[in-house]
mmCIF file of C-alpha atoms and ligand atoms in Angstrom:
data_model
loop_
_atom_site.group_PDB
_atom_site.id
_atom_site.type_symbol
_atom_site.label_atom_id
_atom_site.label_comp_id
_atom_site.label_asym_id
_atom_site.label_seq_id
_atom_site.Cartn_x
_atom_site.Cartn_y
_atom_site.Cartn_z
ATOM 1 C CA MET A 29 60.652 96.232 58.050
ATOM 2 C CA THR A 30 60.503 92.504 57.376
ATOM 3 C CA ASN A 31 63.295 90.050 58.055
ATOM 4 C CA LYS A 32 63.356 88.679 54.504
ATOM 5 C CA LEU A 33 66.748 88.283 52.882
ATOM 6 C CA LYS A 34 67.888 91.576 51.316
ATOM 7 C CA TYR A 35 70.486 92.315 48.649
ATOM 8 C CA PHE A 36 72.986 95.152 48.541
ATOM 9 C CA ILE A 37 74.478 95.092 45.072
ATOM 10 C CA ALA A 38 77.407 97.258 44.044
ATOM 11 C CA ASN A 39 77.685 98.322 40.420
ATOM 12 C CA TRP A 40 81.205 99.660 39.985
ATOM 13 C CA LYS A 41 80.670 100.453 36.283
ATOM 14 C CA MET A 42 84.024 101.413 34.651
ATOM 15 C CA PHE A 43 85.922 101.770 37.910
ATOM 16 C CA GLY A 44 88.584 99.813 39.714
ATOM 17 C CA ASP A 45 92.026 98.293 39.524
ATOM 18 C CA LEU A 46 93.854 95.625 41.485
ATOM 19 C CA LYS A 47 94.218 97.933 44.488
ATOM 20 C CA SER A 48 90.453 98.434 44.668
ATOM 21 C CA TYR A 49 90.178 95.051 46.365
ATOM 22 C CA LYS A 50 90.776 97.047 49.572
ATOM 23 C CA ILE A 51 87.175 98.310 49.272
ATOM 24 C CA ILE A 52 85.813 94.763 49.231
ATOM 25 C CA ALA A 53 88.201 93.669 52.000
ATOM 26 C CA ASN A 54 86.918 96.487 54.240
ATOM 27 C CA VAL A 55 83.307 95.604 53.536
ATOM 28 C CA ASN A 56 84.085 91.949 54.212
ATOM 29 C CA LYS A 57 85.632 92.781 57.586
ATOM 30 C CA PHE A 58 82.569 94.802 58.555
ATOM 31 C CA ASN A 59 80.210 92.151 57.204
ATOM 32 C CA ASN A 60 81.837 89.355 59.206
ATOM 33 C CA LYS A 61 80.926 91.157 62.419
ATOM 34 C CA TYR A 62 77.654 92.768 61.390
ATOM 35 C CA ASN A 63 75.850 90.200 59.279
ATOM 36 C CA LYS A 64 75.774 87.501 61.940
ATOM 37 C CA ILE A 65 72.448 85.976 60.973
ATOM 38 C CA ASP A 66 72.803 86.401 57.214
ATOM 39 C CA ASN A 67 70.140 89.099 56.947
ATOM 40 C CA TYR A 68 71.458 90.128 53.573
ATOM 41 C CA LYS A 69 73.789 89.287 50.739
ATOM 42 C CA ILE A 70 76.253 91.604 49.034
ATOM 43 C CA VAL A 71 77.268 91.327 45.398
ATOM 44 C CA PHE A 72 80.132 93.359 43.938
ATOM 45 C CA CYS A 73 79.670 93.684 40.172
ATOM 46 C CA VAL A 74 83.140 94.676 39.081
ATOM 47 C CA PRO A 75 84.841 95.071 35.684
ATOM 48 C CA ASN A 76 85.675 91.761 33.978
ATOM 49 C CA THR A 77 89.395 92.430 34.493
ATOM 50 C CA LEU A 78 88.962 92.046 38.273
ATOM 51 C CA ILE A 79 86.535 89.142 38.590
ATOM 52 C CA HIS A 80 89.101 86.361 38.752
ATOM 53 C CA ILE A 81 91.522 87.883 41.222
ATOM 54 C CA PHE A 82 88.777 89.249 43.476
ATOM 55 C CA SER A 83 86.780 86.043 43.604
ATOM 56 C CA ARG A 84 89.913 84.102 44.500
ATOM 57 C CA LYS A 85 90.874 86.486 47.279
ATOM 58 C CA LEU A 86 87.426 86.789 48.790
ATOM 59 C CA LYS A 87 86.474 84.207 51.369
ATOM 60 C CA SER A 88 82.850 84.875 52.186
ATOM 61 C CA LYS A 89 79.520 83.134 51.916
ATOM 62 C CA THR A 90 77.552 86.365 51.923
ATOM 63 C CA ILE A 91 79.655 88.502 49.574
ATOM 64 C CA LEU A 92 79.753 87.388 45.960
ATOM 65 C CA ILE A 93 81.324 88.693 42.786
ATOM 66 C CA GLY A 94 79.372 89.524 39.646
ATOM 67 C CA ALA A 95 79.885 90.946 36.163
ATOM 68 C CA GLN A 96 78.194 93.961 34.584
ATOM 69 C CA ASN A 97 77.252 92.631 31.164
ATOM 70 C CA SER A 98 77.860 89.704 28.854
ATOM 71 C CA THR A 99 77.366 88.736 25.240
ATOM 72 C CA HIS A 100 74.669 86.288 24.181
ATOM 73 C CA HIS A 101 77.069 84.340 21.915
ATOM 74 C CA LYS A 102 77.461 80.773 23.133
ATOM 75 C CA GLU A 103 80.562 79.627 21.329
ATOM 76 C CA SER A 104 83.921 81.338 21.026
ATOM 77 C CA GLY A 105 84.287 83.001 17.652
ATOM 78 C CA PRO A 106 84.683 86.233 15.738
ATOM 79 C CA TYR A 107 83.193 88.598 18.351
ATOM 80 C CA THR A 108 85.955 91.083 19.075
ATOM 81 C CA GLY A 109 85.863 92.365 22.641
ATOM 82 C CA SER A 110 83.024 90.084 23.721
ATOM 83 C CA VAL A 111 82.917 87.923 26.830
ATOM 84 C CA ASN A 112 80.209 85.291 27.291
ATOM 85 C CA PRO A 113 78.587 83.747 30.385
ATOM 86 C CA THR A 114 80.787 80.622 30.157
ATOM 87 C CA MET A 115 83.872 82.809 30.420
ATOM 88 C CA LEU A 116 82.445 84.891 33.274
ATOM 89 C CA LYS A 117 81.432 81.791 35.197
ATOM 90 C CA ALA A 118 84.866 80.221 34.697
ATOM 91 C CA VAL A 119 86.604 83.141 36.419
ATOM 92 C CA GLY A 120 84.271 83.196 39.422
ATOM 93 C CA ALA A 121 81.292 85.414 38.582
ATOM 94 C CA LYS A 122 78.053 84.284 40.194
ATOM 95 C CA PHE A 123 75.857 87.122 38.937
ATOM 96 C CA VAL A 124 75.639 89.351 35.888
ATOM 97 C CA ILE A 125 73.871 92.692 35.477
ATOM 98 C CA LEU A 126 71.857 92.823 32.251
ATOM 99 C CA GLY A 127 69.822 95.583 30.647
ATOM 100 C CA HIS A 128 71.479 98.467 32.443
ATOM 101 C CA TYR A 129 70.398 101.772 30.986
ATOM 102 C CA GLU A 130 73.992 102.678 30.107
ATOM 103 C CA ASN A 131 74.139 99.597 27.861
ATOM 104 C CA ARG A 132 70.647 100.136 26.472
ATOM 105 C CA CYS A 133 72.017 103.556 25.398
ATOM 106 C CA GLU A 134 74.600 101.731 23.300
ATOM 107 C CA GLY A 135 71.822 100.040 21.369
ATOM 108 C CA GLU A 136 70.914 97.054 23.558
ATOM 109 C CA THR A 137 67.284 96.086 22.913
ATOM 110 C CA ASN A 138 64.887 94.034 25.057
ATOM 111 C CA GLU A 139 65.203 91.243 22.467
ATOM 112 C CA LEU A 140 68.989 91.170 22.799
ATOM 113 C CA ILE A 141 68.766 91.329 26.594
ATOM 114 C CA LYS A 142 66.462 88.295 26.527
ATOM 115 C CA LYS A 143 69.056 86.325 24.540
ATOM 116 C CA LYS A 144 71.717 87.314 27.061
ATOM 117 C CA LEU A 145 69.470 86.290 29.949
ATOM 118 C CA ILE A 146 68.782 82.867 28.456
ATOM 119 C CA GLU A 147 72.463 82.220 27.869
ATOM 120 C CA SER A 148 73.408 83.458 31.345
ATOM 121 C CA HIS A 149 70.874 81.126 32.941
ATOM 122 C CA ARG A 150 72.085 78.232 30.818
ATOM 123 C CA LYS A 151 75.460 78.782 32.456
ATOM 124 C CA ASN A 152 74.000 79.175 35.951
ATOM 125 C CA LEU A 153 74.715 82.851 36.295
ATOM 126 C CA LYS A 154 72.044 84.689 38.251
ATOM 127 C CA VAL A 155 70.819 87.768 36.411
ATOM 128 C CA ILE A 156 70.299 91.228 37.887
ATOM 129 C CA LEU A 157 67.895 92.656 35.324
ATOM 130 C CA CYS A 158 67.623 96.450 35.138
ATOM 131 C CA ILE A 159 64.388 98.075 34.041
ATOM 132 C CA GLY A 160 63.043 101.610 34.246
ATOM 133 C CA GLU A 161 61.622 104.570 32.414
ATOM 134 C CA SER A 162 63.180 107.800 31.118
ATOM 135 C CA LEU A 163 62.151 111.238 32.342
ATOM 136 C CA ASN A 164 60.214 111.840 29.139
ATOM 137 C CA GLN A 165 58.338 108.579 29.496
ATOM 138 C CA LYS A 166 57.550 109.471 33.106
ATOM 139 C CA LYS A 167 56.272 112.904 32.082
ATOM 140 C CA GLN A 168 54.052 111.229 29.499
ATOM 141 C CA LYS A 169 52.745 108.920 32.265
ATOM 142 C CA LYS A 170 54.140 105.860 30.503
ATOM 143 C CA THR A 171 56.120 104.412 33.426
ATOM 144 C CA TYR A 172 53.932 101.338 33.943
ATOM 145 C CA GLN A 173 53.619 100.684 30.235
ATOM 146 C CA VAL A 174 57.404 100.869 29.758
ATOM 147 C CA ILE A 175 58.102 98.546 32.681
ATOM 148 C CA LYS A 176 55.454 96.069 31.568
ATOM 149 C CA ASN A 177 56.867 96.028 28.053
ATOM 150 C CA GLN A 178 60.429 95.477 29.291
ATOM 151 C CA LEU A 179 59.345 92.633 31.569
ATOM 152 C CA ARG A 180 57.158 90.935 28.957
ATOM 153 C CA LYS A 181 59.808 91.140 26.251
ATOM 154 C CA ILE A 182 62.614 89.778 28.422
ATOM 155 C CA LEU A 183 61.005 87.283 30.799
ATOM 156 C CA ASP A 184 58.697 84.341 30.147
ATOM 157 C CA LYS A 185 57.310 81.342 31.953
ATOM 158 C CA LYS A 186 60.577 79.466 31.556
ATOM 159 C CA THR A 187 62.380 82.076 33.671
ATOM 160 C CA LYS A 188 62.897 80.811 37.225
ATOM 161 C CA PRO A 189 62.216 83.487 39.860
ATOM 162 C CA GLU A 190 65.161 82.364 41.981
ATOM 163 C CA ASN A 191 67.531 83.041 39.058
ATOM 164 C CA ILE A 192 66.657 86.684 38.591
ATOM 165 C CA ILE A 193 66.776 89.838 40.653
ATOM 166 C CA LEU A 194 64.907 92.780 39.178
ATOM 167 C CA ALA A 195 66.392 96.233 39.670
ATOM 168 C CA TYR A 196 64.011 99.109 39.112
ATOM 169 C CA GLU A 197 66.269 101.959 38.029
ATOM 170 C CA PRO A 198 64.391 105.005 36.761
ATOM 171 C CA ILE A 199 66.790 106.531 34.230
ATOM 172 C CA TRP A 200 66.213 110.023 35.617
ATOM 173 C CA CYS A 201 67.522 108.866 39.009
ATOM 174 C CA ILE A 202 70.794 107.260 37.874
ATOM 175 C CA GLY A 203 73.713 109.438 38.988
ATOM 176 C CA THR A 204 71.486 112.516 39.320
ATOM 177 C CA ASN A 205 70.567 112.690 43.020
ATOM 178 C CA ASN A 206 66.919 112.548 41.966
ATOM 179 C CA LEU A 207 64.774 110.035 43.808
ATOM 180 C CA PRO A 208 61.266 108.739 43.185
ATOM 181 C CA LYS A 209 58.564 109.622 45.674
ATOM 182 C CA GLU A 210 58.048 106.965 48.324
ATOM 183 C CA ILE A 211 54.437 106.341 47.399
ATOM 184 C CA GLU A 212 55.284 105.992 43.703
ATOM 185 C CA LEU A 213 58.131 103.629 44.444
ATOM 186 C CA ARG A 214 55.932 101.419 46.611
ATOM 187 C CA LYS A 215 53.373 101.203 43.817
ATOM 188 C CA ILE A 216 55.928 100.489 41.110
ATOM 189 C CA ILE A 217 57.698 97.755 43.093
ATOM 190 C CA THR A 218 54.349 96.085 43.809
ATOM 191 C CA PHE A 219 53.416 96.411 40.133
ATOM 192 C CA ILE A 220 56.697 94.748 39.083
ATOM 193 C CA LYS A 221 56.047 91.843 41.473
ATOM 194 C CA ILE A 222 52.496 91.339 40.229
ATOM 195 C CA GLU A 223 53.605 91.507 36.588
ATOM 196 C CA CYS A 224 56.387 88.987 37.250
ATOM 197 C CA LYS A 225 53.916 86.664 38.920
ATOM 198 C CA LYS A 226 51.756 86.759 35.780
ATOM 199 C CA ILE A 227 54.659 86.315 33.367
ATOM 200 C CA LEU A 228 56.558 83.625 35.253
ATOM 201 C CA LYS A 229 53.393 81.801 36.255
ATOM 202 C CA SER A 230 55.017 81.095 39.578
ATOM 203 C CA LYS A 231 53.965 81.492 43.173
ATOM 204 C CA LYS A 232 57.507 82.387 44.081
ATOM 205 C CA LEU A 233 58.383 86.001 43.363
ATOM 206 C CA PRO A 234 61.759 87.295 42.270
ATOM 207 C CA LYS A 235 63.524 89.838 44.449
ATOM 208 C CA VAL A 236 62.947 93.426 43.363
ATOM 209 C CA LEU A 237 65.522 96.111 44.176
ATOM 210 C CA TYR A 238 65.704 99.841 43.638
ATOM 211 C CA GLY A 239 68.704 101.602 42.087
ATOM 212 C CA GLY A 240 69.552 105.239 41.346
ATOM 213 C CA SER A 241 71.440 107.767 43.524
ATOM 214 C CA VAL A 242 71.285 105.624 46.679
ATOM 215 C CA ASN A 243 73.649 106.860 49.408
ATOM 216 C CA PRO A 244 74.007 106.699 53.219
ATOM 217 C CA ARG A 245 72.085 109.986 53.593
ATOM 218 C CA ASN A 246 68.950 108.854 51.765
ATOM 219 C CA ILE A 247 68.917 105.125 52.563
ATOM 220 C CA HIS A 248 66.373 105.589 55.402
ATOM 221 C CA LEU A 249 63.797 106.391 52.724
ATOM 222 C CA PHE A 250 64.184 102.890 51.314
ATOM 223 C CA SER A 251 64.380 100.868 54.518
ATOM 224 C CA LYS A 252 60.761 101.667 55.318
ATOM 225 C CA ILE A 253 59.540 100.360 51.960
ATOM 226 C CA THR A 254 58.760 96.786 52.916
ATOM 227 C CA GLN A 255 58.095 95.770 49.303
ATOM 228 C CA LEU A 256 61.763 96.372 48.451
ATOM 229 C CA ASP A 257 64.254 93.504 48.623
ATOM 230 C CA GLY A 258 67.382 95.630 48.499
ATOM 231 C CA LEU A 259 69.343 98.207 46.582
ATOM 232 C CA LEU A 260 71.586 98.469 43.543
ATOM 233 C CA VAL A 261 74.243 101.051 44.303
ATOM 234 C CA GLY A 262 76.470 102.732 41.725
ATOM 235 C CA GLY A 263 78.622 105.719 42.744
ATOM 236 C CA ALA A 264 78.391 105.159 46.505
ATOM 237 C CA SER A 265 79.643 101.564 46.206
ATOM 238 C CA ARG A 266 83.129 102.705 45.232
ATOM 239 C CA SER A 267 83.865 103.787 48.801
ATOM 240 C CA SER A 268 83.859 101.138 51.511
ATOM 241 C CA LYS A 269 82.772 103.736 54.086
ATOM 242 C CA GLU A 270 79.784 104.855 52.000
ATOM 243 C CA PHE A 271 78.757 101.299 51.199
ATOM 244 C CA ILE A 272 79.086 100.165 54.828
ATOM 245 C CA ASP A 273 77.122 103.216 55.994
ATOM 246 C CA ILE A 274 74.359 102.373 53.518
ATOM 247 C CA ILE A 275 73.997 98.952 55.129
ATOM 248 C CA LYS A 276 74.296 100.259 58.701
ATOM 249 C CA ASN A 277 71.771 103.060 58.132
ATOM 250 C CA TYR A 278 69.403 100.695 56.362
ATOM 251 C CA TYR A 279 69.129 98.594 59.528
ATOM 252 C CA LYS A 280 69.161 101.547 61.967
HETATM 253 P P1 PGA B 27 74.060 105.487 40.932
HETATM 254 O O1 PGA B 27 74.024 104.327 39.833
HETATM 255 O O2 PGA B 27 73.883 104.846 42.275
HETATM 256 O O3 PGA B 27 75.442 106.102 40.779
HETATM 257 O O4 PGA B 27 72.977 106.441 40.613
HETATM 258 C C1 PGA B 27 73.145 103.251 39.945
HETATM 259 C C2 PGA B 27 73.301 102.330 38.754
HETATM 260 O O5 PGA B 27 73.563 102.821 37.655
HETATM 261 O O6 PGA B 27 73.179 101.099 38.889
#
């Protein structure tokens, strides 16, 4: 395992109320003792309703608060229910997840995700960009083609590598307890990095994470994959014990 900076990102999805801050407080307490040399950063992507209060309460340099989606609309206007990067930034979000499969299911296209990414960057929000293939696409051996298409449609040479974190989330692994084979995952992560290098025309590479059914029992499978820069954790991030154990077991 290398000593490069890693990311442990929590995606709470539609979960959490004011009392859920306890989860972050517990992780913060653990992190203050454990993360002495800033080996990693933690980002809690919480519902918009909690961003302000949580980011005000949290005093940490290595734990940050993020959002889970945003609109691409710049100006306020007739967009019922929408929240834009300016608004997210103003309440304390530092990151935003874009392109999550659950939002792609609602009709989000690569073209729309690109618009969201541009607007998020304009407002200095770092983007956690989710990509990945469906089970059908995998069966048809289209994984690489799908990933390449997603990357090429969303990123371009104006995208700065330090402003994005890629999260490879095979759709068939999200919330299913399915996991990719180690060898496949190594190849795909390397492929994503090489593709990004070509698209961004940069020597610096963005971080690339894995997401999908990560928990404390299977985390050892990921810690040996040196190509990986961290994990995006859904279900298991809603328990401080599970999330802490993921980090502890990763470094075991
Ligand atoms: P999961 O979700 O860890 O519950 O599979 C991951 C995600 O959707 O980001």
